[in-house]
XYZ file of C-alpha atoms in Angstrom:
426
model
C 33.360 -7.169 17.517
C 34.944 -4.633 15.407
C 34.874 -0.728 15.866
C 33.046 1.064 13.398
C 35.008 4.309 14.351
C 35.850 6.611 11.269
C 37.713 9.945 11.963
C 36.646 11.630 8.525
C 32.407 10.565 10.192
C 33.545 11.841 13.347
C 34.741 15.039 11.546
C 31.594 15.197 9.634
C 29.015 15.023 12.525
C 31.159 17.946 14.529
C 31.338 20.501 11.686
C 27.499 19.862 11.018
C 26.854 20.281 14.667
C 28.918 23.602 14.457
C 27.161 24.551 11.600
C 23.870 24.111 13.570
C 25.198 25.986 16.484
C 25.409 23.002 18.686
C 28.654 22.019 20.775
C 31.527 19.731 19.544
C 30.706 17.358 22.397
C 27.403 16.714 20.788
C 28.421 15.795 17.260
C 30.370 13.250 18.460
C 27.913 11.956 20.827
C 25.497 11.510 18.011
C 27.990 9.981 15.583
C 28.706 7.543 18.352
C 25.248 6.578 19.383
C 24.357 6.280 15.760
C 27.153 3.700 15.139
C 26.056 2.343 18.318
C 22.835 1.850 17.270
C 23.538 0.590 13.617
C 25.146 -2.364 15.033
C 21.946 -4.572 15.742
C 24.598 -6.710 17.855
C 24.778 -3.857 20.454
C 20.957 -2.323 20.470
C 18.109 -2.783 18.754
C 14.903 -0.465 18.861
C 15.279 1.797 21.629
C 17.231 -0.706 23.618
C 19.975 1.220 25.191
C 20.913 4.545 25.618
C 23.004 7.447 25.726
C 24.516 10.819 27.176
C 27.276 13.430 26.976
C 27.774 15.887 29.746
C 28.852 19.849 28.563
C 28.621 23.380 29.829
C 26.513 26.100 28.239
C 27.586 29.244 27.187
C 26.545 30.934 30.733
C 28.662 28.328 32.736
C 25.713 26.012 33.407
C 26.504 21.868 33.867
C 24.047 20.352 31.254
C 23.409 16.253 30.050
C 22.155 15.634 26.516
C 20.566 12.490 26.712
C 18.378 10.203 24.491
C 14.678 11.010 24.563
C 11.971 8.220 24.548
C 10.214 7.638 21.325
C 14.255 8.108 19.774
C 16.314 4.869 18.094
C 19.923 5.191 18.451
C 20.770 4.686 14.610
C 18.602 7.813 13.726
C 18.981 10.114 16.186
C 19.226 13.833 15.509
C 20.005 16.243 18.100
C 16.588 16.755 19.118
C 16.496 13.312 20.290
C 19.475 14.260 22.990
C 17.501 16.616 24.958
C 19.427 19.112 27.510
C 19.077 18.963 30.925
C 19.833 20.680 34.039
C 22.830 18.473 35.375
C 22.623 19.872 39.459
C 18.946 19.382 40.174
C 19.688 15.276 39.217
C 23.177 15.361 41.215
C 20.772 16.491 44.058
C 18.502 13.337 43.813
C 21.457 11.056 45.282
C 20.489 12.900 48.686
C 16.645 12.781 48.741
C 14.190 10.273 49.518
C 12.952 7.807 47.020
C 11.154 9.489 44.108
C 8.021 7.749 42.963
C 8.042 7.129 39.356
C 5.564 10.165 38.398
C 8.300 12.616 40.885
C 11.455 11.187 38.968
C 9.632 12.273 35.547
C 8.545 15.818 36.871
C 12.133 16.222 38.104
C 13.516 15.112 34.812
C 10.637 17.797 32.734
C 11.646 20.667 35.181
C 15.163 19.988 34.224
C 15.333 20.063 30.477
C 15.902 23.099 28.650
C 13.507 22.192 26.068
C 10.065 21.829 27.524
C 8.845 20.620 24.551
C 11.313 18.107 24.212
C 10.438 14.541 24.769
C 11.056 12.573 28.298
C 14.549 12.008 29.001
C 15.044 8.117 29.323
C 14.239 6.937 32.711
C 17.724 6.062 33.253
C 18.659 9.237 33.208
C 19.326 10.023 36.968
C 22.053 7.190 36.219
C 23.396 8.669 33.133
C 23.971 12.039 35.165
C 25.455 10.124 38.384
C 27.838 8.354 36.370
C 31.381 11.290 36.834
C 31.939 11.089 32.872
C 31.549 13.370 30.004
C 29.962 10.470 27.650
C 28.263 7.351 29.249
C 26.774 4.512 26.769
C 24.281 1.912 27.224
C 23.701 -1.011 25.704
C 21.959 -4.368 25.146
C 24.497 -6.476 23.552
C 23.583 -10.016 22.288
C 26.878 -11.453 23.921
C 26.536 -9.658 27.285
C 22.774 -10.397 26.903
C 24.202 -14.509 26.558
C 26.038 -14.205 30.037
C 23.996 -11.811 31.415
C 21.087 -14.083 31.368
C 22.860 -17.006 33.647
C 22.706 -17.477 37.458
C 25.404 -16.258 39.711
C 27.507 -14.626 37.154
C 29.178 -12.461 39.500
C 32.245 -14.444 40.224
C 32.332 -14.990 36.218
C 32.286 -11.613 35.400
C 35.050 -10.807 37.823
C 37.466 -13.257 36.038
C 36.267 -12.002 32.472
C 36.974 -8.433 33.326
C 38.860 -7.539 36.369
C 38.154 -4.543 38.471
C 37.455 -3.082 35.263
C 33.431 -3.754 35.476
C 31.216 -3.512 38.413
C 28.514 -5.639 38.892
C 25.083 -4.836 39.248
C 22.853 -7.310 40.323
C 19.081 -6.671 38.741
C 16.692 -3.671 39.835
C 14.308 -2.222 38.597
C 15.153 0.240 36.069
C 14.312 3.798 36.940
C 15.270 5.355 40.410
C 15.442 2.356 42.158
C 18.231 1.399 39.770
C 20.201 4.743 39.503
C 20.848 4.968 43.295
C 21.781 1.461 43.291
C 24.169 1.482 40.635
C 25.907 4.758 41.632
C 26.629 3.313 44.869
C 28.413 0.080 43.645
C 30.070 2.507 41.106
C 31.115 4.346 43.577
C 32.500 1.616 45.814
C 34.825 0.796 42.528
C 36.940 3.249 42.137
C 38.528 3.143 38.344
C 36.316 0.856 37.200
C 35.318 1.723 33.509
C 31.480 0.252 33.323
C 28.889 -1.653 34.887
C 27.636 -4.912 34.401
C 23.774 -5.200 35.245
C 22.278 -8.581 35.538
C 19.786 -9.448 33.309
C 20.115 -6.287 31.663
C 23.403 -4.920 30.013
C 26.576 -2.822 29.842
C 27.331 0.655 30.417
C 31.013 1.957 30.069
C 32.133 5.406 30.274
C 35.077 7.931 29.584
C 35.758 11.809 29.216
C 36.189 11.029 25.754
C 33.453 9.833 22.805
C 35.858 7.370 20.837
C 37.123 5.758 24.686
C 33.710 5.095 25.991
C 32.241 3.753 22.394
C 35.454 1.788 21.787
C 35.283 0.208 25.383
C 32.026 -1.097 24.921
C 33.532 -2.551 21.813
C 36.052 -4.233 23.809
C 34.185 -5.558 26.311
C 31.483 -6.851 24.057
C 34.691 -8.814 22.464
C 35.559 -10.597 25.769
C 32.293 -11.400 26.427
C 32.497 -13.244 22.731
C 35.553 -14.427 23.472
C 33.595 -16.164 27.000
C 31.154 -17.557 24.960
C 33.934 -19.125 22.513
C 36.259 -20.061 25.980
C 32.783 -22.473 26.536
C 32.388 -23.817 22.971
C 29.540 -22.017 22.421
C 29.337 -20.367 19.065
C 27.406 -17.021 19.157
C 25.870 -16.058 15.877
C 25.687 -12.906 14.033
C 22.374 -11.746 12.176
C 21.429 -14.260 10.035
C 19.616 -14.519 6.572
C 15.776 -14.432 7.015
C 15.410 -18.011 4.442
C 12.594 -19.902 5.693
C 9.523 -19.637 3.673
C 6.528 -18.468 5.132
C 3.603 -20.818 5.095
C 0.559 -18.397 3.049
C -2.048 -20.740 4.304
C -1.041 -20.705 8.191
C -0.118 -17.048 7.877
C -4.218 -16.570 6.804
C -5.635 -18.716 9.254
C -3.241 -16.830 12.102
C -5.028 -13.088 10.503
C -8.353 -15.025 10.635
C -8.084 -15.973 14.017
C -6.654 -12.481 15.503
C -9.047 -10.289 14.179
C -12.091 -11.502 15.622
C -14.411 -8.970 17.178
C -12.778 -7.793 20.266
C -9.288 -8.575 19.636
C -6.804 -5.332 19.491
C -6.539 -6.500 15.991
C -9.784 -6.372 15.402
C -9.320 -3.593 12.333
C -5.760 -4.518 11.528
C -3.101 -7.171 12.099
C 0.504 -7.081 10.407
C 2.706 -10.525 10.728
C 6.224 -10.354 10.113
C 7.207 -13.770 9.950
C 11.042 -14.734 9.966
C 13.102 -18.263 10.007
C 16.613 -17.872 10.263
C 19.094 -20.990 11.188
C 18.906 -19.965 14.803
C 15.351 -20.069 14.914
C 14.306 -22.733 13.647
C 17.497 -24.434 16.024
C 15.279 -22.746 18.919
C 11.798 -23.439 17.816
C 13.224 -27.291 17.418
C 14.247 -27.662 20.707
C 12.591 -30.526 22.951
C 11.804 -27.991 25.586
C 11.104 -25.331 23.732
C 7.944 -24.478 25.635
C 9.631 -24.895 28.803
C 12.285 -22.199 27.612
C 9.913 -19.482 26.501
C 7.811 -19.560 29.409
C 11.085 -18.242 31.392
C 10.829 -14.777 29.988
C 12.330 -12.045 27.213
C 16.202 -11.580 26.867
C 15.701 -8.226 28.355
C 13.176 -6.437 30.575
C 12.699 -4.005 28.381
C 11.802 -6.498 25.636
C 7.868 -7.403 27.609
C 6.272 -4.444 26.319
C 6.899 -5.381 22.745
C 6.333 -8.957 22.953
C 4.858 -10.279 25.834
C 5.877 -12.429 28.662
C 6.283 -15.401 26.254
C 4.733 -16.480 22.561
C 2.099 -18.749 21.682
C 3.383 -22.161 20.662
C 1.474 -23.725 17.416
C 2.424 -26.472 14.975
C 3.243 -25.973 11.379
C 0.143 -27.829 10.285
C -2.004 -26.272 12.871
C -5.311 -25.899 11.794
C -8.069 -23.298 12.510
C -9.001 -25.443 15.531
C -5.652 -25.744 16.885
C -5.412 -22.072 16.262
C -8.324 -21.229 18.230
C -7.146 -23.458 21.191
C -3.939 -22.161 21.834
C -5.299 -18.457 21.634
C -7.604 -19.173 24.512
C -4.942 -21.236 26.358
C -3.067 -18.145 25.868
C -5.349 -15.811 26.995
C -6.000 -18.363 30.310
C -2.646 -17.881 30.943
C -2.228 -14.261 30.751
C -5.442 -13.759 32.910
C -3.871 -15.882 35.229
C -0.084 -14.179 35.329
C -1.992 -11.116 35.441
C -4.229 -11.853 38.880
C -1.074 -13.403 40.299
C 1.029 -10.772 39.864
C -1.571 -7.324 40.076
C -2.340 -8.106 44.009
C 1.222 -7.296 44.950
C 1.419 -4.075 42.948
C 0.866 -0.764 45.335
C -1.720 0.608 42.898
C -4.755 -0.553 40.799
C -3.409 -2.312 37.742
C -6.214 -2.494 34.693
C -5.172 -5.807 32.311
C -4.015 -5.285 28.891
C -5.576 -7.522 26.272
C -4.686 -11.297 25.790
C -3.258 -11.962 22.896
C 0.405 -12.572 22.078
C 2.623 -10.443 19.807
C 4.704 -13.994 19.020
C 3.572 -17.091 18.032
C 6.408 -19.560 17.708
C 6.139 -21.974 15.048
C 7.478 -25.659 16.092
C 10.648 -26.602 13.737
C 9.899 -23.274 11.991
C 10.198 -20.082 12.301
C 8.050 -17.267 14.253
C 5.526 -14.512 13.290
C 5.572 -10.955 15.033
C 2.144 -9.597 15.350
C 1.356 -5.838 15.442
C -1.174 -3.100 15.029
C 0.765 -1.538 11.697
C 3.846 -2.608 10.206
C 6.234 -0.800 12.325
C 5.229 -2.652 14.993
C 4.977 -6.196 13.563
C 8.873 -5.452 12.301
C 10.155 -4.372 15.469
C 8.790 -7.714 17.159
C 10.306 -9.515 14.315
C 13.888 -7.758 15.011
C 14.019 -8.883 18.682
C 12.679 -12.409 18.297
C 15.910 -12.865 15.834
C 18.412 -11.501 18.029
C 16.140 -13.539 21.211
C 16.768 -17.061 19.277
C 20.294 -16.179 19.410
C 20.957 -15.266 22.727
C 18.797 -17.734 23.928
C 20.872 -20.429 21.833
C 24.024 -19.436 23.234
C 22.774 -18.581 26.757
C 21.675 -22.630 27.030
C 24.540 -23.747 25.082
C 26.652 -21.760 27.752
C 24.535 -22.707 30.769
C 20.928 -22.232 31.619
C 18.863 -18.916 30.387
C 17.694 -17.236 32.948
C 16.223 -13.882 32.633
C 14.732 -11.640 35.353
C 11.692 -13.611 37.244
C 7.868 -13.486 36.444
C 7.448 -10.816 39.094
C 10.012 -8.901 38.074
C 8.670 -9.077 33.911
C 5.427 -8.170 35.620
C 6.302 -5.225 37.135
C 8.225 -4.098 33.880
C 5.536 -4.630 31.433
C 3.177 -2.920 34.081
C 5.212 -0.143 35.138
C 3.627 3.066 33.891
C 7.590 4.222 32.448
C 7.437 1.717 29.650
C 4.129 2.162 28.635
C 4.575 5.664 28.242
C 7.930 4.757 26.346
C 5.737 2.703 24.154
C 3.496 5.758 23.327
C 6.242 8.050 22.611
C 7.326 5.270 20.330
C 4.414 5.562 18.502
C 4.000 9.206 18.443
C 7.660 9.858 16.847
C 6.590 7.025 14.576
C 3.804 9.356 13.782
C 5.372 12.315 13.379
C 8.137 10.958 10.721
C 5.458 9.574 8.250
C 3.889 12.732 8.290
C 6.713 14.779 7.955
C 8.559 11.906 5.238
């Protein structure tokens, strides 16, 4: 992986943020998390994050980090909301926060308070003893990250350099687990969560963007060690099949369904793909999970499986299969939860295509894309994760509890209210 670093950008981005009155610190920290996020190899819609840590005018420690609802490749300063740096410090030392406490603490804390919710790994952003921390979900790291019993591996691929993490929950759990192995590494330069991602960190914008450049690179050069032979985005050259593609709109927008008004399919078939969707045990393989926890409240647990030639019939069947299934993941998995959970509807947001390619269902267009984006970069790190090993994301409990947990589906709101906002103000 190559830096995208450009001195003359960098210039750019500080002398507009001087222009606008903002700090030098956060220019750069939006150039960087805009090259960050351009780079659908490191994070792709909403996937990751970041932060830069300053002091106001009046002497006061603030964190500028990215605000749900935000992508990294568009972000405006806005999108880096300010907070209060000493009332998160003071969060190591208190009891666990419940999910609705860590957001109130993280409202009372921004300067803003009309600015949106800070991400909910902020309290680890503002733990983390570094001016610019950056988070993301690269396709390589995603490859090895996915595996069983990595730690030893990651060790020899990176020293003392990275930490690992093994998975929590994101949110507080998460932030007080992570500082502590931080902590207990002293000099290391990021962190290495399982199932999850990469952070790095430095005082500096160009050090902490260009380590997680280098250490995307060895885990590449892993993957390449093993024979395995990662893929970078790939042409979308499959043709889409009019007549299934009708029968699939026919079928979801039956009375009741959450596409009842409207359905959008984004269909793509790249190489890697249609090498995933021909797999023997293809089935087998998608009912283990998304790439990334985060990645269940766009597309589901797992897709619906159909043929190419699958008629209206076949249709039909595997959307109540489907729905069986859910109902049944869902009463598994709701009686261990410590409050009420109400189901969300039963219909998938994929439906893989044997030997073909996949479609990417949403309400609008927006949506239907950004399911499109991660099943393409999913077919590649799932390629290379079983050409490497075995994938092995996070368990069903744990993808429960994500795609349950009130955090993302308020993240998934804000998504669609900034969504919102920009067609009405484009």
């Amino acid at each position: 992986m190559e830096s995208r670093w450009n001195d003359e950008d960098a210039a750019r981005f500080v002398e507009a943020a001087r222009a606008a009155g903002q700090s030098e610190a956060l220019g750069l920290r939006i150039y960087t998390s805009r090259i960050i996020g351009s780079d659908p190899d490191l994070v792709l819609h909403g996937g990751g994050n970041t932060s830069v840590k300053v002091r106001s005018d009046e002497g006061e420690d603030l964190m500028h980090i990215k605000g749900s609802g935000w992508d990294l490749d568009t972000i405006e300063a806005p999108g880096l909301p300010a907070v209060r740096l000493a009332p998160l410090l003071e969060a190591r030392n208190t009891p666990k926060l419940s999910d609705p406490d860590m957001v109130s603490l993280l409202r009372a804390s921004l300067i803003e308070k009309d600015a949106p919710n800070p991400s909910v790994e902020a309290l680890l952003h503002a733990f983390i003893p570094f001016a610019y921390v950056d988070h993301t979900h690269a396709t390589a790291v995603l490859a090895l990250a996915d595996q069983p019993n990595m730690r030893d591996t990651v060790r020899r691929i990176y020293g003392d350099r990275l930490a690992h993490v093994p998975y929590v929950m994101p949110g507080f759990d998460l932030s007080i687990a992570a500082d502590g192995i931080n902590r207990n590494h002293a000099g290391c330069e990021g962190l290495w969560l399982e199932n999850h991602g990469l952070f790095t960190f430095a005082n500096d914008a160009r050090a902490s963007y260009e380590l997680m450049i280098e250490f995307v690179t060895l885990a590449e050069q892993e993957l390449a060690r093993a024979g395995v032979a990662l893929t970078g985005p790939q042409p979308n050259d499959g043709e889409r099949d009019a007549g299934l593609a009708k029968r699939l709109e026919k079928a979801l927008m039956r009375k009741g369904s959450p596409f009842a008004k409207a359905v959008f399919l984004d269909y793509r078939s790249t190489a890697a793909i249609r090498e995933l969707t021909s797999k023997p045990n293809v089935e087998a393989i998608s009912l283990r999970g998304t790439v990334t926890p985060d990645h269940v409240i766009r597309i589901k647990p797992w897709p619906m499986i159909i043929r190419a030639d699958a008629d209206e019939r076949a249709i039909e069947s595997a959307l109540a299969a489907y729905a069986d299934r859910y109902r049944a993941y869902f009463e598994k998995n709701a009686t261990r939860a410590n409050e009420p959970k109400r189901i969300l509807d039963v219909y998938p947001r994929v439906v893989l295509v044997l030997g073909k390619g996949m479609f990417a269902i949403g309400a609008n267009a927006k949506a239907a894309k950004i399911g499109g984006d991660l099943c393409e970069q999913a077919a590649r790190v799932i390629n290379a994760a079983e050409a490497y090993g075995c994938f092995t994301p996070i368990s069903e409990a744990d993808l429960f509890d994500m795609e349950y947990w009130s955090l993302e589906q308020a993240k998934l709101h804000a998504d669609n209210v900034v969504f919102t906002l920009q067609q009405h103000s484009g």
